[in-house]
Short mmCIF file of C-alpha atoms in Angstrom, two decimals:
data_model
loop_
_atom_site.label_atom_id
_atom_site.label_comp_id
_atom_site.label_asym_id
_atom_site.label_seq_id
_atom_site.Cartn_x
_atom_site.Cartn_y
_atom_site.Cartn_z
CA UNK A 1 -45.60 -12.61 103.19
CA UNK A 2 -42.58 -14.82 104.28
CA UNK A 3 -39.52 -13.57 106.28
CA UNK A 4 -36.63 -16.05 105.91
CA UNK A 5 -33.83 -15.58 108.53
CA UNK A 6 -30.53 -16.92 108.98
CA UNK A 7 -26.77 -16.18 110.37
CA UNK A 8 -25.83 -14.30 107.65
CA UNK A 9 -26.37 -13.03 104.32
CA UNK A 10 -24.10 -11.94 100.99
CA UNK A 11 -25.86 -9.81 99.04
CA UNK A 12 -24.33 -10.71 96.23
CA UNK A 13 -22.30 -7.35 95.81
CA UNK A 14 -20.76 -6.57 98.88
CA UNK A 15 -17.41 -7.02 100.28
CA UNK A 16 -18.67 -8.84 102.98
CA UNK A 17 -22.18 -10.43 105.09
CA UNK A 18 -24.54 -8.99 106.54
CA UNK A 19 -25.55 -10.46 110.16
CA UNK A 20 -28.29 -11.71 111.17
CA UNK A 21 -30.60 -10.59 108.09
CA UNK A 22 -34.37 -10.96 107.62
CA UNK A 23 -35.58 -11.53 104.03
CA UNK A 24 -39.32 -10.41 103.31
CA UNK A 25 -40.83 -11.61 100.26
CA UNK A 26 -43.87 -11.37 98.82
CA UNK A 27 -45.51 -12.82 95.46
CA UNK A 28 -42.49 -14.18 94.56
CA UNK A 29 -40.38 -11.55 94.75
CA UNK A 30 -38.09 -9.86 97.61
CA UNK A 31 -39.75 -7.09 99.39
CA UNK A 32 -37.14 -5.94 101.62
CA UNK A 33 -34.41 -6.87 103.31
CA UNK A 34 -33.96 -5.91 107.18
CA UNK A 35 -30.87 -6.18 109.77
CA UNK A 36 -31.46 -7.59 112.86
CA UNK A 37 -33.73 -11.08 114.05
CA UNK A 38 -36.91 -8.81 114.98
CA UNK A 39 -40.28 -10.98 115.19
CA UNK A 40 -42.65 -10.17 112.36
CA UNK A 41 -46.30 -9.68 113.71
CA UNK A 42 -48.51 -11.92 110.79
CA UNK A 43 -45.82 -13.07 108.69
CA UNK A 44 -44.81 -16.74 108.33
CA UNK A 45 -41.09 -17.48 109.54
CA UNK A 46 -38.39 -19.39 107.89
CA UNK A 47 -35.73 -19.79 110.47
CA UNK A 48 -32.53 -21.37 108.75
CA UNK A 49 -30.56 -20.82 111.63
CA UNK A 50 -26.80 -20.62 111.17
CA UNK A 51 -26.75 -20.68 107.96
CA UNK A 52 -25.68 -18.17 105.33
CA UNK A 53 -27.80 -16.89 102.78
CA UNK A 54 -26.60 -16.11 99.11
CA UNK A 55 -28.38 -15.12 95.96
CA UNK A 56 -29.52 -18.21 93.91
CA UNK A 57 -26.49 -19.23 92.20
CA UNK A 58 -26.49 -18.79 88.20
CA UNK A 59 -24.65 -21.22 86.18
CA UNK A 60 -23.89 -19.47 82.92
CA UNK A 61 -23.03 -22.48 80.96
CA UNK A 62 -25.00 -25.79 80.88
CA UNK A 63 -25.98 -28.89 78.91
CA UNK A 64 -29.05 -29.70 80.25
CA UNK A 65 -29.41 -32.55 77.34
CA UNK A 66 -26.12 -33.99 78.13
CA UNK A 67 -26.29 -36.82 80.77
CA UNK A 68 -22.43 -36.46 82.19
CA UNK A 69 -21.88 -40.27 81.04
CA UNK A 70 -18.85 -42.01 79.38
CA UNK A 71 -20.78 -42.04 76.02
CA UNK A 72 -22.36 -38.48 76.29
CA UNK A 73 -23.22 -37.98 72.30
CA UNK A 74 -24.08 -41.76 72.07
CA UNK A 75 -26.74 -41.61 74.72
CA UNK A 76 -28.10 -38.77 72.73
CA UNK A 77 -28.09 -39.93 69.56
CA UNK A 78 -30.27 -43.27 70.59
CA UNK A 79 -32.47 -41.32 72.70
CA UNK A 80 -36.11 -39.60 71.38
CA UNK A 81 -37.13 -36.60 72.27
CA UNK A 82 -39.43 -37.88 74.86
CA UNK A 83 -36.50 -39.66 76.80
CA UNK A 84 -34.39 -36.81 76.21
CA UNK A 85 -36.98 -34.67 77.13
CA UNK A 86 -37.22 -36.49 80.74
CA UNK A 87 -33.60 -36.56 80.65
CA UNK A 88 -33.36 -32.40 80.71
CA UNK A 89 -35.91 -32.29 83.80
CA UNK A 90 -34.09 -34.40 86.03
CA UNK A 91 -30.76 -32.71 85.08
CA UNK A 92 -32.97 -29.30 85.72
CA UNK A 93 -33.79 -30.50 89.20
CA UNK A 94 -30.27 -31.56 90.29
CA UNK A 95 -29.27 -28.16 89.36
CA UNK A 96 -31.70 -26.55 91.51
CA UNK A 97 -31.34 -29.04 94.41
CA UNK A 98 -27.13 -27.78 94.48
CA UNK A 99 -29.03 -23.88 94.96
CA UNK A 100 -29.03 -22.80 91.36
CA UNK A 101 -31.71 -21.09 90.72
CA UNK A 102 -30.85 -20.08 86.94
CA UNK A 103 -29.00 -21.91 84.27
CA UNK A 104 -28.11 -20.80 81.07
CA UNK A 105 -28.19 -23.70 78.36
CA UNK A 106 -25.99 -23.63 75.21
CA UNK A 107 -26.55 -26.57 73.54
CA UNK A 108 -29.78 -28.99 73.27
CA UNK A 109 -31.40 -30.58 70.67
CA UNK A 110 -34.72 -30.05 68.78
CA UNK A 111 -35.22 -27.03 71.25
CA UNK A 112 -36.25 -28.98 74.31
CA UNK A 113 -34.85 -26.64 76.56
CA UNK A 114 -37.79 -24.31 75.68
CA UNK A 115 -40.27 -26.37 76.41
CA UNK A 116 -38.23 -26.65 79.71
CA UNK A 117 -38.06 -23.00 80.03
CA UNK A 118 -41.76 -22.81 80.51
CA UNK A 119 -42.56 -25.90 82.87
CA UNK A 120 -39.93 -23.99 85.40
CA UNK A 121 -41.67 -20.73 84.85
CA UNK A 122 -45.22 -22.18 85.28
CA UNK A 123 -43.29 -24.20 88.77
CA UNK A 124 -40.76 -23.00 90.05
CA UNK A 125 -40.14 -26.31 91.89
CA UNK A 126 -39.89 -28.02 88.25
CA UNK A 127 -36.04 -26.49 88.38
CA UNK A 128 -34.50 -23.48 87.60
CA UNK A 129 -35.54 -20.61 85.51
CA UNK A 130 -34.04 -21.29 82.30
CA UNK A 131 -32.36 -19.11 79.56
CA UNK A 132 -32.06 -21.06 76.14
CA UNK A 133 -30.19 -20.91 73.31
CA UNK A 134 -31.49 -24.14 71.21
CA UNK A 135 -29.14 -26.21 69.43
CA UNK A 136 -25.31 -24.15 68.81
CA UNK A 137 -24.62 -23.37 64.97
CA UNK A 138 -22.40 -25.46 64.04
CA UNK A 139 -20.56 -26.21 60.75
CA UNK A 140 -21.27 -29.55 58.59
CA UNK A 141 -19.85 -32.57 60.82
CA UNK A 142 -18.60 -29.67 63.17
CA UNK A 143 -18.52 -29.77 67.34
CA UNK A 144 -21.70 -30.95 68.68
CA UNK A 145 -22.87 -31.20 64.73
CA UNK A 146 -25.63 -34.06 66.11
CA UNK A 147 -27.41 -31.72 67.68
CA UNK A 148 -28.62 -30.54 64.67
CA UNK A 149 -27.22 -26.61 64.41
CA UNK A 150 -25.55 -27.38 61.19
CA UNK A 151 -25.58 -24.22 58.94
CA UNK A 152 -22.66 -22.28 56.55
CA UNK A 153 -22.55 -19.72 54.33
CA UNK A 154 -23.61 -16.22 55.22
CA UNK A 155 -26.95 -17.24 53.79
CA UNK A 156 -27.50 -20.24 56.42
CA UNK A 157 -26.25 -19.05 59.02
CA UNK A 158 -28.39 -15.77 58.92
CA UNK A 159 -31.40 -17.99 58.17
CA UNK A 160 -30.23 -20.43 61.07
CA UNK A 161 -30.55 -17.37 63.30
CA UNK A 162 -33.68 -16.14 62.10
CA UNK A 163 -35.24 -19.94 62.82
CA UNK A 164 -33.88 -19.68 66.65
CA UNK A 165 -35.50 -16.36 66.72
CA UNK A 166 -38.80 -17.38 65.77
CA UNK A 167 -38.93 -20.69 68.00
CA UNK A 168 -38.30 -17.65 70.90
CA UNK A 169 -34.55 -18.15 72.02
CA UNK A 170 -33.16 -16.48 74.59
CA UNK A 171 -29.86 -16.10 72.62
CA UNK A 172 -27.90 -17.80 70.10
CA UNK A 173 -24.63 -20.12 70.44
CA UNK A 174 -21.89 -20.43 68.39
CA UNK A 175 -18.85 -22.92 68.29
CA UNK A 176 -16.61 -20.66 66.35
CA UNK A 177 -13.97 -23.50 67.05
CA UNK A 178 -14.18 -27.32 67.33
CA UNK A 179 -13.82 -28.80 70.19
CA UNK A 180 -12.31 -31.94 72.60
CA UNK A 181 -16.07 -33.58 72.94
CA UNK A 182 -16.96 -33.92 69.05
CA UNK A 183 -14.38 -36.88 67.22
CA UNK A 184 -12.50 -35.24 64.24
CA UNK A 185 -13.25 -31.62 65.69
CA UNK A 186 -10.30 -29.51 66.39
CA UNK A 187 -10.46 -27.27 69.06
CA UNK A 188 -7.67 -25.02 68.30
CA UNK A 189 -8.87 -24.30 64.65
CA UNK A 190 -11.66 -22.02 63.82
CA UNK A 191 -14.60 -23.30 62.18
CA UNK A 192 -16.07 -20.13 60.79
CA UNK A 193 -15.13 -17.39 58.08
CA UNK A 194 -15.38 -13.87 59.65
CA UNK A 195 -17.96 -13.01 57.06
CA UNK A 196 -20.15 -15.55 58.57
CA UNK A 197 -19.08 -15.07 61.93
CA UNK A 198 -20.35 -11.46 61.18
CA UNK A 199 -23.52 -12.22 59.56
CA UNK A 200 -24.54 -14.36 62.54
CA UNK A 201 -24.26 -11.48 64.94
CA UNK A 202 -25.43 -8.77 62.56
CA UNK A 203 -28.91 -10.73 62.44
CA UNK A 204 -29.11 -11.81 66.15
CA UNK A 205 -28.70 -8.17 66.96
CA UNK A 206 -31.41 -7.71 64.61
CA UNK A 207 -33.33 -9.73 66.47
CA UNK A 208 -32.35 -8.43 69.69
CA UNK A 209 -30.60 -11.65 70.96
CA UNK A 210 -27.23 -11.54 72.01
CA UNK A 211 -24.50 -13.72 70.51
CA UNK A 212 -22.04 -15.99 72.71
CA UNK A 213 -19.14 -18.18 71.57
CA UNK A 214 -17.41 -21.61 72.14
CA UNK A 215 -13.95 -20.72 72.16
CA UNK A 216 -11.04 -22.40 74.30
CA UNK A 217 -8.44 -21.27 71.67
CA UNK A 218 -7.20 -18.19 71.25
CA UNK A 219 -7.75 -18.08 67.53
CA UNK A 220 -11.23 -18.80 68.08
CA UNK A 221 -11.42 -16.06 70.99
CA UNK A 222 -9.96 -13.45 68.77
CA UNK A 223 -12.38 -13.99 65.56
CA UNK A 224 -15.35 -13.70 68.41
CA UNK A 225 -14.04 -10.51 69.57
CA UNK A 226 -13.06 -8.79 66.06
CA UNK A 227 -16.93 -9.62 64.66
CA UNK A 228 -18.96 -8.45 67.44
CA UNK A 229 -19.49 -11.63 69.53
CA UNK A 230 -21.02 -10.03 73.18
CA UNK A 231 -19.54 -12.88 75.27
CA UNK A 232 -16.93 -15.73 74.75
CA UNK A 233 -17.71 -19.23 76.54
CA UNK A 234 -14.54 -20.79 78.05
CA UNK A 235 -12.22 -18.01 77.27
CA UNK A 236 -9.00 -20.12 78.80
CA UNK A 237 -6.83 -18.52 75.43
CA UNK A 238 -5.36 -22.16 74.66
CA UNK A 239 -2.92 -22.75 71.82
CA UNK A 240 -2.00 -26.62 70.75
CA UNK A 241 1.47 -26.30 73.13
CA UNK A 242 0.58 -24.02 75.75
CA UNK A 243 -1.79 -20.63 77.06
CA UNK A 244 -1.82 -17.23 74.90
CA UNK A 245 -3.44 -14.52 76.67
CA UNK A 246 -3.00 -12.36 74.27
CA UNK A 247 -3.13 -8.47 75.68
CA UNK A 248 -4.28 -7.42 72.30
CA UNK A 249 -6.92 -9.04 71.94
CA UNK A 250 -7.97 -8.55 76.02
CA UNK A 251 -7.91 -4.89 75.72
CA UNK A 252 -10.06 -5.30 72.50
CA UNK A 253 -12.29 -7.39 75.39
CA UNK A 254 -12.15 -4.43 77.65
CA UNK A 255 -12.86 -1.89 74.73
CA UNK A 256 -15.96 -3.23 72.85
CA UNK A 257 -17.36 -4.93 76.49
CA UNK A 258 -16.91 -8.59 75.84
CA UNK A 259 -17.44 -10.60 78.90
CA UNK A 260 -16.41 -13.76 79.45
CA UNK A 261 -18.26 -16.92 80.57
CA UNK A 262 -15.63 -19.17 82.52
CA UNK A 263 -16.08 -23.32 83.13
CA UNK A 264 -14.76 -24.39 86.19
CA UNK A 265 -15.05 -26.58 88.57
CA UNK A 266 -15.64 -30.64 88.90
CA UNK A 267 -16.69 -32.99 91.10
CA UNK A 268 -14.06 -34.40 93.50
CA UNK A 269 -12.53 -37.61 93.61
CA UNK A 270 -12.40 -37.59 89.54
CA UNK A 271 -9.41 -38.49 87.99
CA UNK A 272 -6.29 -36.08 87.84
CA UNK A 273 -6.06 -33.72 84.81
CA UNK A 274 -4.30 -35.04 81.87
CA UNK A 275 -0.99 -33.86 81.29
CA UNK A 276 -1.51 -31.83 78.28
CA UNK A 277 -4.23 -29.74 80.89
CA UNK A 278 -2.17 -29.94 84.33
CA UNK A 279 1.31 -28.10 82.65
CA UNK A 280 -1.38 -25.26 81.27
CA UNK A 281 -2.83 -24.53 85.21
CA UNK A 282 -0.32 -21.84 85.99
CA UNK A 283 -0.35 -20.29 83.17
CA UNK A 284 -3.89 -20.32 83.28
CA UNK A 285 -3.76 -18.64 86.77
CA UNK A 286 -1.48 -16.27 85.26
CA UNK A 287 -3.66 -15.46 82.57
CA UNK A 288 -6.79 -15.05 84.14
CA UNK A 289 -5.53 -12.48 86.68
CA UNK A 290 -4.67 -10.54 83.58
CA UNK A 291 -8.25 -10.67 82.23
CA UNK A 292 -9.33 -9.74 85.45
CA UNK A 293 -7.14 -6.58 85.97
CA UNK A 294 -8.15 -5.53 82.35
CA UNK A 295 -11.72 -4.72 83.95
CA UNK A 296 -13.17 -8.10 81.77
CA UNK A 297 -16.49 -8.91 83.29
CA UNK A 298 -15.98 -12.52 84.23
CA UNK A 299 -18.68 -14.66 85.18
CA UNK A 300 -18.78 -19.03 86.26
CA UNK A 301 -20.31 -21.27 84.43
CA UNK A 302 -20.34 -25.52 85.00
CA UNK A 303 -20.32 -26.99 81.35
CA UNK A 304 -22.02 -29.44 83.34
CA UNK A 305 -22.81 -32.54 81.89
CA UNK A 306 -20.33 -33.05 79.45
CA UNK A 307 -18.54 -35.69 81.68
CA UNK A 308 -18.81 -37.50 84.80
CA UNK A 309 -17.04 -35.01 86.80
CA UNK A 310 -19.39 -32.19 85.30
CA UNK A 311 -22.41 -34.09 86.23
CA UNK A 312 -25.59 -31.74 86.74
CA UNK A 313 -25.17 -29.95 89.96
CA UNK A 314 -21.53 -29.52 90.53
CA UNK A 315 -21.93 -25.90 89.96
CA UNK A 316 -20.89 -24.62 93.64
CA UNK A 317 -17.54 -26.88 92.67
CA UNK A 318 -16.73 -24.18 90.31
CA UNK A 319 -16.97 -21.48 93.02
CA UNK A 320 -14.62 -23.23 95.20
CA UNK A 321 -12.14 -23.91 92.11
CA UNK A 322 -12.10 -20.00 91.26
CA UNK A 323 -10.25 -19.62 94.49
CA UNK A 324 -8.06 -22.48 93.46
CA UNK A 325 -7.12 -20.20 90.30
CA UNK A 326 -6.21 -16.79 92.33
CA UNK A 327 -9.97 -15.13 92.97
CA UNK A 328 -11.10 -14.21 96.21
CA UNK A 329 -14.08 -16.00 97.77
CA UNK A 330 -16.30 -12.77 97.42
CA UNK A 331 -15.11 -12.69 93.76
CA UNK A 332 -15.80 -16.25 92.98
CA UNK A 333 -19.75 -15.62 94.84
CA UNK A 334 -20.26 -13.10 92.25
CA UNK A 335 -19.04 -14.76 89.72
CA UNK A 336 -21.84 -17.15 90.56
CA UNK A 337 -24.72 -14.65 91.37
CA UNK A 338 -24.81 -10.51 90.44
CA UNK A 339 -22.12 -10.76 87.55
CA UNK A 340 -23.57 -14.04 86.31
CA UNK A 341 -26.93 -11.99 86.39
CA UNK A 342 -25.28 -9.78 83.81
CA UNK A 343 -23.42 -11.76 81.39
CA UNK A 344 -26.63 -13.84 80.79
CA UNK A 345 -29.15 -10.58 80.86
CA UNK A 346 -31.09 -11.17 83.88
CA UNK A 347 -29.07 -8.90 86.25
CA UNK A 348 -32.59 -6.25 86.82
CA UNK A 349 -34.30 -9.37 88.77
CA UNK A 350 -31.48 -12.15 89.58
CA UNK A 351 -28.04 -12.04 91.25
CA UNK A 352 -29.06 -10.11 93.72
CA UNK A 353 -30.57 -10.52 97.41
CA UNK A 354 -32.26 -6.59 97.37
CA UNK A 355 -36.05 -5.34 97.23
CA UNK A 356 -37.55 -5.44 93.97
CA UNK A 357 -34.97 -8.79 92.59
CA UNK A 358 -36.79 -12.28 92.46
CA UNK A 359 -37.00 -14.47 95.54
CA UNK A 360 -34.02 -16.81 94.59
CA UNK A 361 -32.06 -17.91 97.51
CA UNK A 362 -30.03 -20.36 98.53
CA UNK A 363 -28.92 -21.11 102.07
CA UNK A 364 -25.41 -22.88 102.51
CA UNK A 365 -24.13 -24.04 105.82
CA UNK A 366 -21.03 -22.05 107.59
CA UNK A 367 -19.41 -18.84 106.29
CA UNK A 368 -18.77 -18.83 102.32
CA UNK A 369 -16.56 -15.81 102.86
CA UNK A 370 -14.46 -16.86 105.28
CA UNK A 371 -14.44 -20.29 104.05
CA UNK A 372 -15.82 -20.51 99.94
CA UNK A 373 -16.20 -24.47 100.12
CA UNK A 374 -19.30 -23.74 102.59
CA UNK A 375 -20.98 -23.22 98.91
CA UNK A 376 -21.16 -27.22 98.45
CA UNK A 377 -23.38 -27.39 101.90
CA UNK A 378 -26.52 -26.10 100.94
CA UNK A 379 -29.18 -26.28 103.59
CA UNK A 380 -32.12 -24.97 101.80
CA UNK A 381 -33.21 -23.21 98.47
CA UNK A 382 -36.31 -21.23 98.22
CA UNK A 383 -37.07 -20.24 93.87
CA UNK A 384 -39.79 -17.50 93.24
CA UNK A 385 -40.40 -17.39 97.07
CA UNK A 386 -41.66 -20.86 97.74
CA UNK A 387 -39.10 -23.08 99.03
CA UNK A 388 -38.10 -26.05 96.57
CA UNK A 389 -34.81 -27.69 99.02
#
């Protein structure tokens, strides 16, 4: 058995820490957790000192196969799967070294994120645990088409789901709209028909995986909603001249439980915004209060590497930006930890620092509460109970 101390600990759910905790865990998983510094009679003792301790972060929306360069799809593209493969570990361990503990990927190629998936669970100090999603459907020359998720019709895209299924994915990804990152994709136009857009989620369900979807616009975000998507990735409600949060189609959120996946966050020192993003931040504030005090479950992913301000492990930026954009600290940790936990299905064993939950911590220096951009200072992480950072 280890006990881990420190200052301080969030739990992950409550309003504020708890001093000076003691974590117990045992075969990888927590055993208890104990107020008070007492000396454990046997046990071995990780002191971490002033630090506070948080549930291992979650990022709910990765690239793992993306290398945050200036020529993300070309490096790709001239890479084989061996290189890419190597490629997706060392972006895995960056993650992990920045204290998160659990990414969800939504976009690879030739499913390398599953072979991934089971070097982390076989060691834990390989990276994080990983949820998959293999490459996104896609339609023909479509966003992120050369990954190879190319499939239309009701006919391919069922069968395109029932081929993720039986290569084991944890879920399956959809661009329902084009995006910024593909050339001659349109992000504000929908790229599938709502029969499709049905089909795919009538056979994930079948297959008991749930459905996410790529969708900055709010055209996009409303076709998601109407067919049965369970979460929308992005969700920022954009329109080609401005921000639409349209209360329609958030109370149809609130009503079937859609949650939503938010990317914030960058590195700093990055270049400003461009224009066409910077006029959309208040509105943007604005909007995502609303979605917020419709009762929408949101939870923070990084859409790290993408660029090379999203480079892999700038997660905790995205904690610290959710204040910037009107949340709370303790809002913005859970975004990050319990409520990630449940928008990616993992919330009966992660997001949580409480007996019975797996042995994902992270320790960050100072108060994260008091102060959210402690989050960036992270002193130690310990993944399935043995410490990894």
């Amino acid at each position: 058995m280890l006990a881990v101390r420190a200052r301080a600990l969030f739990d992950g759910v409550g309003p504020g820490l708890i001093e000076r905790p003691t974590v117990l865990i045992e075969n990888g998983r927590i055993a208890a957790v104990r107020p008070g510094g007492l000396p454990l009679i046997g046990t071995e003792i990780l002191d971490l000192g002033t630090a506070t301790l948080l549930p291992g972060l979650i990022d709910t929306h990765t690239h793992l196969s993306f290398d945050a360069s200036d020529d993300v799809i070309g490096r790709l593209t001239e890479a084989d799967d061996a290189t890419l493969l190597d490629r997706i570990r060392a972006a895995a361990r960056a993650s992990l070294a920045a204290g998160v503990t659990t990414v969800r990927d939504l976009g690879d190629r030739a499913y390398l994120t599953l072979r991934l998936r089971a070097e982390t669970a076989a060691d834990p100090a390989a990276g994080p645990h990983v949820i998959a999603s293999g490459p996104p459907l896609t339609t023909t020359r479509g966003h992120c088409w050369f990954l190879g998720g190319q499939a239309e019709g009701v006919d391919g895209v069922r069968a395109a789901v029932r081929e993720r299924a039986e290569r084991g994915v944890d879920l399956v990804k959809v661009m329902v709209t084009g995006g910024d990152l593909t050339p001659g994709s349109d992000p504000y136009s929908v790229q599938y028909g709502r029969d499709e857009l049905r089909a795919v989620v009538d056979e994930a369900h079948r297959h008991g995986l749930p459905v996410t979807a790529h969708a900055h616009a709010v055209a996009g975000i409303r076709e998601a909603v109407a067919t049965g998507f369970d979460t929308i990735e992005h969700c920022f409600f954009l329109t080609e001249s401005g921000v639409d949060f349209d209360r329609e189609v958030i109370e149809d959120m609130t009503r079937r439980g859609v949650t939503a996946s938010l990317t914030l966050g960058a590195l700093p020192g990055g270049p400003p915004p461009p224009p066409h993003i910077a006029r959309r931040i208040p509105s943007l504030i604005t909007g995502l209060a609303t979605l917020r005090e419709a009762g929408v479950t949101l939870a923070l992913g990084s859409d790290s590497g993408i660029f090379p301000i999203k480079a892999h492990g700038s997660h905790p930026y995205g904690i610290t930006a959710m204040t910037d954009f009107g949340f709370t600290p303790v809002e913005a940790l859970r975004a990050a930890t319990s409520t990630a936990a449940l928008v990616t299905g993992v919330s009966d064993r992660k997001g949580r620092i409480a007996a019975g939950y797996d042995a994902d911590l992270v320790a960050v220096g100072g108060d994260p509460v008091a102060d959210v951009s402690a989050v960036v200072d992270v002193v130690a992480v310990i993944r399935g109970g043995v410490r990894v950072g």
